[in-house]
């Protein structure tokens, strides 16, 4: 499959050395169903067979000749996805499966990040399922993922984990096409095809925009509480996800926390800890609570159902527990009342986690009972045990401004306690937002962003959902706050009908007087130095100097003379001799406010561009640079040359997307070949529309080609929608200098002294 092929694809995965007939049948059925379900040509999705054979014979070269009717990815191509994998698989089959599974995961993740993956379906026995399932589990929730498997019944948690992977029972062994396998594979292909086309045609996310998502944990004995909390939160404008606290439920919730789906947690039902400590069947593991605390999102925690340990049928309870107080919930589920000593252990486990965290946490404790069974007249009612649990939490948790313990004279299922939980959550959510947006360090005096702008900012007008530090794992608070302040100022300006103007600067005097003229943003990159030295801007793309070193050198000239306007660095994201995360830290520490992707391969086309992409020096590296800068909280203003690149940059978190129309045409060293001004309007609009489909809040500017003066910029802005200004480089410094010096010289030469 060509490296630059961005066609949306589904991957049919299996071991072609033993399952080629089944793979071909499955792929053919998937293709037929995709065509049948698709309602428009825009929903077109291609089918690719992926070989993950681990046998000693190399199927990568032989089997492909038998798959002429489908795109085919050989096992060698999969192995090459993992830079750490050897050219040959290990002789030990178990080791070979592990190596191939890891490489498949890397391949699928890259396909997902590149916007190629529309879904994945595998087929296999126990070995194939063990190989394929980890890779499919690693894909985001919502990406269709299915395995037709011989082990799709019984204990499947180690295959599925906390993902939305679907295991489809094969009924018979995956061994040839017969009357049963034909029906099963056809049905699986139809189900999978429906998932893929449904997701493609409704939009890839399918999420409910505009609402922050909160995770809740529930058990049958805390249902009244959780339902009341859920109802109140939804009235407050939150989306709620409820997880059954069965061990898997807690892991599923924390998996979504890690992926950023969940922005806050009310961990009301922590009974999984009891099973973990005592040895029940619905236990969490030692990492319980870690994801939520590490992510730093608001957490309200309670002690729901810590009065019980879960087992199966009564006769499966271990013999050493047979004399304990047992409640038979049903024939398959038995509950055991916890003791005073066990309650102390639960409190210790949870308190140790919370005391090590700097997150905002409130622990809410109900004095009159922790479950429906812990109430007067019910089988687990034990005021002494409940009091011990509550007191142990109070004594062990080290309270401070961010870690609070609140005790209420209510039962956990009382409406008053549910309201107290929500009140606590709303309080710390507000504090978390204020801390991440207002309490930050001031910018350096030489780089002030319009005085008092940070303190006066109103983020509710900037985005529907306020963002927090947890979305920017590499960001310094002061950097992130500074970026948000800049964006708020720019949005206020747009709302007033004033265009955003950015300018390139190749010299200190250019930057100084761009600021004097009222420019909003200044960008330094190596082409500025070349063009102000009388060379064409494209010199910055040729091997005449180290582009990133030039920018750092230019900083010494420009940053000291710019007093208020944000200055950004043009970063060569494809530079193979720099570790980009370290280089971006250097850019930040010098005093740059953000970055732009220049030099950029976007100015190349034809075979040369294709070869750059094929050899790992393509535009994707620039996207990855912008993604890293965004996570650091830096302002990101990348160039995009077409709709696909705009989508990639928007997904990468770009704040401002600059629609690049090519090299500026005017002046003595400008380009002579370019699109027309009218065609630029169409292209700029397409880029803006593509960016706004991903991020409606993205600011879009136009740049380059025939847009070389205020007149052309005005024409484009008046004939497009959602385009907010102009970014100029040659048009901002080279052309004005050419014109001013030429005119001034002509005036001097016209002096008459006779």
XYZ file of C-alpha atoms in Angstrom, residues 123-736:
614
model
C -10.613 -13.913 11.758
C -8.882 -16.682 13.680
C -8.819 -19.413 16.261
C -7.477 -18.958 19.763
C -3.989 -18.120 18.504
C -5.199 -15.674 15.873
C -7.552 -14.024 18.342
C -4.742 -13.656 20.883
C -2.561 -12.059 18.183
C -5.127 -9.687 16.678
C -7.131 -8.606 19.745
C -4.438 -6.487 21.492
C -3.951 -4.443 18.324
C -7.691 -3.875 17.904
C -8.109 -3.032 21.593
C -5.580 -0.229 21.189
C -7.812 1.597 18.689
C -10.061 4.396 19.980
C -13.595 3.631 21.078
C -15.943 4.065 18.145
C -13.607 2.671 15.484
C -15.374 -0.506 14.256
C -13.429 -3.551 15.408
C -14.587 -7.177 15.072
C -12.979 -10.616 15.287
C -14.715 -13.757 14.021
C -13.316 -16.184 16.578
C -13.549 -19.711 17.880
C -13.210 -18.359 21.445
C -16.017 -15.785 21.331
C -17.895 -17.372 24.233
C -16.911 -18.092 27.822
C -14.181 -15.960 29.442
C -13.426 -13.254 26.880
C -12.324 -10.369 29.124
C -8.619 -10.947 28.341
C -9.416 -10.503 24.634
C -11.863 -7.607 24.900
C -10.536 -5.795 27.977
C -12.206 -2.397 28.349
C -12.548 -1.808 24.612
C -15.586 -1.969 22.325
C -14.119 -4.923 20.417
C -16.839 -7.301 19.208
C -16.121 -11.037 19.228
C -18.298 -12.874 16.703
C -18.673 -16.633 17.341
C -17.403 -18.706 14.435
C -19.495 -21.750 15.573
C -17.182 -24.102 13.660
C -13.411 -23.964 13.480
C -11.975 -21.400 11.093
C -10.886 -24.040 8.622
C -12.221 -23.572 5.111
C -15.457 -22.296 3.623
C -18.470 -24.506 4.279
C -22.215 -24.155 4.758
C -21.812 -22.891 8.340
C -18.711 -20.707 7.998
C -20.167 -19.105 4.876
C -23.226 -17.926 6.846
C -21.201 -16.804 9.870
C -18.605 -14.868 7.865
C -21.306 -13.266 5.729
C -23.246 -12.122 8.792
C -20.102 -10.800 10.450
C -19.190 -8.903 7.267
C -22.690 -7.404 7.082
C -22.590 -6.292 10.715
C -19.104 -4.850 10.290
C -20.019 -3.117 7.018
C -22.986 -1.470 8.710
C -20.754 -0.196 11.521
C -18.240 1.262 9.080
C -20.675 3.009 6.738
C -22.790 4.229 9.643
C -19.754 5.840 11.236
C -18.452 7.298 7.986
C -21.776 8.829 6.985
C -22.657 10.303 10.375
C -19.185 11.716 10.926
C -16.269 9.969 12.551
C -16.902 11.043 16.142
C -20.650 10.618 16.430
C -20.342 12.274 19.822
C -22.654 14.751 21.462
C -20.892 18.071 21.031
C -21.009 20.868 23.559
C -21.208 18.750 26.733
C -18.506 17.711 29.158
C -18.674 14.003 29.926
C -18.661 12.711 33.508
C -18.104 9.110 34.604
C -20.203 7.558 37.392
C -19.797 4.178 39.098
C -22.889 2.238 40.160
C -24.000 -1.037 41.679
C -27.543 -2.301 42.155
C -27.371 -1.274 45.819
C -26.398 2.340 44.952
C -28.750 2.763 41.990
C -31.028 5.308 43.688
C -28.085 7.558 44.483
C -26.472 7.312 41.045
C -29.754 7.882 39.212
C -30.372 11.056 41.229
C -26.811 12.265 40.564
C -27.172 11.471 36.874
C -30.451 13.390 36.587
C -29.026 16.448 38.356
C -25.813 16.490 36.302
C -27.746 16.285 33.053
C -29.830 19.263 34.143
C -26.542 21.082 34.780
C -25.526 20.421 31.167
C -23.256 17.394 31.560
C -23.298 14.119 29.659
C -23.032 11.131 32.009
C -21.547 7.685 31.465
C -22.513 5.096 34.101
C -20.228 2.109 34.725
C -21.231 -1.027 36.605
C -18.633 -1.518 39.339
C -17.820 -5.103 38.419
C -14.053 -4.818 38.073
C -14.311 -4.430 34.326
C -16.535 -1.370 34.814
C -13.919 0.547 36.758
C -11.222 -0.323 34.237
C -13.476 0.724 31.361
C -14.146 4.091 32.980
C -10.469 4.736 33.632
C -9.609 3.693 30.095
C -11.940 6.425 28.830
C -10.382 8.860 31.285
C -6.955 8.101 29.792
C -8.266 8.633 26.268
C -9.718 12.002 27.246
C -13.383 11.074 26.761
C -14.229 11.681 30.430
C -13.566 15.109 31.953
C -14.670 14.415 35.513
C -15.528 11.452 37.752
C -18.003 10.774 40.539
C -16.631 7.462 41.787
C -19.632 6.781 44.008
C -19.413 2.988 44.103
C -15.910 1.846 45.026
C -16.868 -1.724 45.905
C -14.251 -3.123 43.501
C -11.665 -2.249 46.173
C -13.386 -4.591 48.635
C -13.182 -7.470 46.167
C -9.530 -6.631 45.441
C -8.522 -6.578 49.104
C -10.577 -9.570 50.270
C -10.545 -11.728 47.128
C -13.947 -11.360 45.496
C -14.804 -11.987 41.868
C -15.444 -8.357 40.854
C -12.092 -6.937 41.848
C -10.207 -3.975 40.475
C -6.425 -4.163 40.281
C -3.686 -2.231 42.054
C -3.940 0.639 39.554
C -7.506 1.600 40.532
C -7.912 5.413 40.697
C -4.472 6.028 39.128
C -5.746 7.156 35.714
C -8.203 9.645 37.186
C -5.657 11.098 39.594
C -2.868 11.274 37.007
C -5.140 12.990 34.510
C -5.892 15.656 37.097
C -9.613 15.832 36.361
C -12.145 16.666 39.121
C -12.910 13.633 41.307
C -15.660 13.152 43.872
C -15.298 9.812 45.627
C -17.557 7.911 47.982
C -17.750 4.503 49.647
C -20.689 2.895 47.871
C -21.051 -0.853 48.483
C -17.835 -1.156 50.492
C -19.959 -3.204 52.892
C -19.809 -6.229 50.586
C -17.578 -8.630 48.686
C -18.931 -10.368 45.579
C -18.825 -14.079 44.816
C -20.618 -16.417 42.435
C -23.150 -19.018 43.451
C -23.209 -19.691 47.184
C -21.396 -22.999 46.859
C -18.446 -21.256 45.151
C -17.627 -19.076 48.165
C -14.226 -20.143 49.608
C -14.525 -22.371 52.650
C -12.806 -19.878 54.965
C -15.701 -17.448 54.333
C -18.590 -19.903 54.731
C -19.324 -18.788 58.298
C -19.533 -15.097 57.369
C -22.774 -13.135 56.898
C -23.886 -14.013 53.344
C -26.677 -12.459 51.289
C -27.799 -14.468 48.270
C -28.539 -11.811 45.667
C -29.607 -14.471 43.159
C -28.601 -18.010 42.274
C -25.472 -16.761 40.486
C -24.399 -13.920 42.805
C -23.650 -14.079 46.536
C -22.602 -11.106 48.679
C -20.518 -11.269 51.881
C -20.623 -8.556 54.588
C -17.236 -6.949 55.245
C -15.645 -6.760 58.693
C -14.173 -3.928 60.748
C -10.593 -4.936 59.892
C -11.404 -5.206 56.193
C -13.003 -1.758 56.252
C -9.768 -0.336 57.626
C -7.840 -1.927 54.755
C -10.214 -0.437 52.186
C -9.753 3.026 53.654
C -5.971 2.564 53.720
C -5.835 1.499 50.048
C -7.866 4.482 48.877
C -6.262 7.029 51.205
C -2.756 6.048 50.058
C -3.784 6.795 46.471
C -5.396 10.129 47.265
C -2.626 11.377 49.564
C -0.056 11.060 46.762
C -2.137 13.084 44.337
C -2.260 16.825 43.718
C -5.635 16.598 41.947
C -8.752 18.275 43.252
C -10.609 15.564 45.181
C -13.580 15.549 47.531
C -14.406 12.407 49.529
C -18.074 12.363 50.538
C -18.989 9.978 53.369
C -22.578 8.947 54.262
C -22.871 8.162 57.989
C -26.138 6.218 57.851
C -25.206 3.471 55.399
C -23.178 2.758 52.260
C -25.584 0.523 50.316
C -29.222 -0.504 50.080
C -28.355 -3.532 52.241
C -26.676 -1.337 54.867
C -29.922 0.138 56.197
C -32.218 -0.588 59.165
C -33.934 -3.936 58.750
C -31.607 -5.021 55.895
C -29.174 -7.930 56.021
C -25.928 -5.927 56.071
C -26.994 -3.183 58.463
C -24.064 -2.732 60.856
C -23.694 0.825 62.246
C -20.410 -0.051 63.990
C -18.750 -1.324 60.796
C -19.973 1.651 58.799
C -18.775 4.085 61.476
C -15.364 2.395 61.472
C -15.138 2.785 57.702
C -16.109 6.475 57.865
C -13.750 7.266 60.758
C -10.856 5.478 59.123
C -11.233 7.609 56.002
C -11.378 10.766 58.130
C -8.193 9.854 59.988
C -6.114 8.582 57.053
C -6.795 11.158 54.342
C -4.478 14.159 54.621
C -6.743 17.084 53.862
C -5.655 20.353 52.296
C -7.118 22.976 49.978
C -7.321 20.476 47.099
C -8.158 17.323 49.072
C -11.263 17.482 51.218
C -13.288 15.034 53.301
C -16.957 15.789 53.939
C -19.197 13.733 56.237
C -22.982 13.850 55.866
C -25.727 12.591 58.233
C -27.412 10.735 55.384
C -27.676 7.290 53.835
C -25.933 6.918 50.490
C -29.284 6.546 48.706
C -30.863 9.626 50.310
C -31.634 12.443 47.841
C -29.785 14.885 50.116
C -26.574 12.888 49.759
C -26.922 12.741 45.960
C -27.263 16.525 45.890
C -24.223 16.882 48.141
C -22.188 14.790 45.717
C -23.187 16.962 42.770
C -22.626 20.200 44.697
C -19.091 19.060 45.553
C -18.396 18.100 41.964
C -19.617 21.425 40.591
C -17.530 23.277 43.157
C -14.233 21.568 42.358
C -14.949 21.596 38.618
C -15.266 25.363 38.799
C -12.084 25.657 40.854
C -10.166 23.354 38.493
C -11.204 25.473 35.530
C -10.299 28.736 37.248
C -6.926 27.426 38.360
C -6.013 26.206 34.894
C -7.104 29.429 33.217
C -6.379 32.271 35.611
C -3.720 31.467 38.209
C -0.569 31.628 36.109
C 2.710 33.466 35.981
C 3.071 36.752 34.136
C 4.889 36.907 30.784
C 8.397 38.327 30.619
C 8.415 42.152 30.532
C 9.879 42.193 27.033
C 7.080 39.973 25.736
C 3.898 41.344 27.368
C 0.683 40.313 25.626
C -1.264 43.584 25.844
C -1.344 44.484 29.541
C -3.947 42.846 31.804
C -5.246 40.660 28.992
C -4.628 37.512 31.005
C -6.607 38.622 34.023
C -9.527 39.973 31.991
C -10.076 37.000 29.728
C -13.521 35.410 29.474
C -13.042 31.869 28.285
C -16.725 31.052 28.005
C -16.794 33.155 24.860
C -13.803 31.352 23.418
C -14.976 27.743 23.414
C -18.137 25.808 24.207
C -16.242 23.487 26.559
C -13.548 25.126 28.704
C -10.278 23.323 28.324
C -8.085 22.350 31.253
C -4.441 21.515 31.846
C -5.264 17.804 31.579
C -5.733 18.297 27.823
C -2.192 19.699 27.545
C 0.041 17.186 29.334
C 3.308 18.915 28.386
C 2.208 22.495 29.042
C 3.510 24.973 31.567
C 0.517 26.828 33.073
C 1.951 30.216 32.136
C 2.521 29.145 28.522
C -0.976 27.742 28.167
C -2.585 30.785 29.765
C -0.610 33.107 27.494
C -1.777 31.204 24.409
C -5.406 31.306 25.507
C -5.091 35.033 26.168
C -3.786 35.609 22.657
C -6.579 33.550 21.110
C -9.211 35.362 23.149
C -7.879 38.726 21.965
C -7.923 37.546 18.369
C -11.497 36.257 18.697
C -12.634 39.532 20.239
C -11.059 41.296 17.286
C -12.843 39.007 14.800
C -16.154 39.635 16.557
C -15.625 43.358 16.017
C -15.057 42.822 12.286
C -11.321 43.566 12.436
C -9.130 41.162 10.413
C -6.253 39.250 11.978
C -2.976 40.248 10.346
C 0.172 38.186 10.721
C 3.556 39.060 9.263
C 6.870 37.399 8.583
C 9.995 39.224 9.673
C 13.505 38.589 8.370
C 15.166 41.453 10.261
C 14.769 43.293 13.514
C 13.715 46.509 11.812
C 10.983 44.664 9.875
C 9.543 43.279 13.099
C 9.869 46.588 14.917
C 7.841 48.516 12.390
C 5.350 45.715 11.738
C 4.527 46.074 15.419
C 4.372 49.845 15.081
C 1.856 49.382 12.268
C -0.457 47.273 14.430
C 0.329 43.719 13.325
C -1.222 40.921 15.456
C 1.378 38.164 15.035
C 4.999 38.035 13.858
C 6.660 34.876 12.560
C 10.396 34.347 12.145
C 11.680 31.741 9.739
C 14.736 31.212 7.616
C 13.201 32.412 4.339
C 12.817 35.850 5.876
C 16.559 36.165 6.152
C 17.033 34.983 2.562
C 14.442 37.290 1.036
C 15.731 40.322 2.954
C 19.149 39.432 1.585
C 17.717 39.747 -1.927
C 17.194 36.026 -2.559
C 13.938 34.308 -3.333
C 11.929 32.882 -0.438
C 12.326 29.359 -1.811
C 15.983 29.528 -0.787
C 14.677 28.595 2.640
C 13.696 25.188 1.290
C 17.077 24.432 -0.233
C 20.258 23.164 1.470
C 21.811 26.587 1.958
C 21.637 26.656 5.763
C 20.313 24.877 8.864
C 16.746 26.250 8.951
C 16.144 25.654 12.651
C 19.520 27.091 13.639
C 18.825 30.195 11.542
C 15.567 30.821 13.417
C 17.269 30.584 16.800
C 19.881 33.063 15.590
C 17.185 35.434 14.279
C 15.588 35.411 17.734
C 18.563 37.339 19.119
C 17.921 40.089 16.585
C 14.131 40.275 16.725
C 12.828 39.348 20.182
C 14.510 42.236 22.047
C 12.897 44.871 19.792
C 9.326 43.513 19.876
C 7.548 44.688 22.995
C 3.986 43.326 22.923
C 3.176 41.367 19.773
C 3.506 37.562 20.020
C 6.491 36.271 18.042
C 6.414 32.714 16.651
C 9.156 30.463 15.318
C 9.099 28.840 11.914
C 10.134 25.270 12.750
C 11.336 22.716 10.222
C 9.351 19.737 11.445
C 11.072 17.312 9.066
C 14.562 18.062 10.451
C 16.084 14.583 10.970
C 18.859 15.849 13.234
C 16.760 17.262 16.040
C 14.662 15.601 18.697
C 11.592 17.718 18.179
C 10.262 17.635 21.742
C 13.586 18.977 23.069
C 13.878 21.533 20.286
C 10.380 22.861 20.977
C 11.314 23.291 24.638
C 14.319 25.299 23.461
C 12.071 27.426 21.243
C 9.775 28.052 24.195
C 12.591 28.913 26.608
C 14.107 31.482 24.224
C 10.854 33.448 24.300
C 8.844 32.391 21.266
C 5.088 32.274 21.841
C 4.369 29.528 19.323
C 5.342 27.838 16.078
C 4.591 27.547 12.380
C 5.591 24.708 10.036
C 8.279 26.275 7.878
C 10.237 25.226 5.876
C 7.403 23.015 4.669
C 7.213 20.181 2.164
C 3.797 21.563 1.244
C 5.525 23.782 -1.316
C 6.782 20.697 -3.157
C 4.655 18.639 -5.535
C 5.041 15.924 -8.160
C 7.420 12.998 -7.868
C 9.737 14.816 -5.504
C 6.939 15.388 -2.986
C 5.778 11.802 -3.343
C 9.308 10.546 -2.737
C 9.589 12.684 0.384
C 6.399 11.139 1.727
C 7.519 7.630 0.835
C 10.870 8.033 2.569
C 9.567 9.353 5.868
C 10.248 13.054 5.299
C 6.712 14.143 4.502
C 4.033 16.486 5.763
C 3.013 14.087 8.533
C 6.181 15.053 10.438
C 5.045 18.665 10.335
C 1.660 17.643 11.712
C 3.385 15.732 14.517
C 5.474 18.808 15.334
C 2.313 20.924 15.587
C 0.676 18.246 17.770
C 3.628 18.300 20.173
C 3.673 22.092 20.296
C -0.079 22.153 20.930
C 0.266 19.761 23.873
C 2.981 22.051 25.244
C 0.482 24.913 25.204
C 2.281 26.851 22.465
C 0.300 28.846 19.901
C 0.184 26.863 16.648
C -0.351 28.536 13.252
C 0.517 25.985 10.550
C 0.367 26.296 6.789
C -2.067 23.980 4.982
C -2.038 23.690 1.188
C -5.188 21.630 0.680
C -8.248 20.265 2.467
C -6.605 17.035 3.650
C -3.735 18.924 5.236
C -6.174 21.315 6.895
C -8.000 18.347 8.408
C -4.751 16.819 9.668
C -3.638 20.071 11.259
C -7.040 20.693 12.823
C -7.014 17.204 14.321
C -3.510 17.919 15.591
C -4.808 20.877 17.589
C -3.839 23.809 15.347
C -5.150 27.109 16.705
C -4.783 29.109 13.488
C -4.635 27.490 10.042
C -3.035 29.503 7.267
C -4.399 28.594 3.820
C -1.279 28.771 1.644
C -1.765 29.617 -2.033
C 1.900 29.206 -2.995
C 4.850 31.509 -3.443
C 3.943 35.228 -3.512
C 3.927 36.473 -7.093
C 4.646 40.183 -6.952
C 7.940 42.065 -6.839
C 11.374 41.586 -8.319
C 12.002 38.092 -6.985
C 8.411 36.876 -6.708
C 6.993 33.870 -8.517
C 5.571 34.191 -12.022
C 3.439 31.053 -11.874
C 0.466 30.931 -9.511
C -3.260 30.291 -9.299
C -5.585 33.182 -10.109
C -7.068 35.367 -7.392
C -10.514 33.916 -8.148
C -9.198 30.360 -7.840
C -7.546 31.337 -4.572
C -10.958 32.269 -3.191
C -12.225 28.758 -3.923
C -9.151 27.049 -2.475
C -9.065 29.175 0.654
C -12.766 28.505 1.248
C -12.287 24.752 0.834
C -9.415 24.752 3.317
C -11.435 26.813 5.805
C -14.458 24.525 5.489
C -12.309 21.418 5.995
C -10.669 22.886 9.102
C -13.992 23.971 10.586
C -15.500 20.511 10.142
C -12.918 19.295 12.643
C -12.667 22.375 14.843
C -15.358 25.049 14.418
C -13.263 27.359 16.622
C -10.174 27.302 14.389
C -9.075 30.695 13.076
C -8.277 30.635 9.346
C -6.043 33.136 7.523
C -5.158 33.351 3.833
C -1.637 33.708 2.460
C 0.561 33.734 -0.604
C 0.195 33.294 -4.340
C -1.643 36.235 -5.911
C -2.641 37.649 -2.486
C 0.210 40.155 -2.362
C -1.354 43.442 -1.239
C -4.202 44.763 0.935
C -6.411 44.963 -2.152
C -6.106 41.247 -2.967
C -6.439 40.290 0.711
C -9.647 42.302 0.971
C -11.009 40.607 -2.148
C -10.432 37.152 -0.686
C -11.872 38.040 2.722
C -15.006 39.571 1.211
C -15.606 36.540 -0.996
C -15.087 33.816 1.607
C -16.855 32.781 4.790
C -15.091 31.902 8.024
C -11.746 33.303 6.854
C -10.568 35.770 9.463
C -7.554 37.590 8.078
C -4.312 37.550 6.148
C -0.801 36.409 6.834
C 1.917 38.040 4.771
C 5.622 37.476 4.481
C 7.093 38.828 1.271
C 4.095 41.145 1.004
C 4.781 42.525 4.485
C 8.496 43.265 4.285
C 10.127 42.497 0.926
C 7.590 44.262 -1.287
C 7.249 47.355 0.939
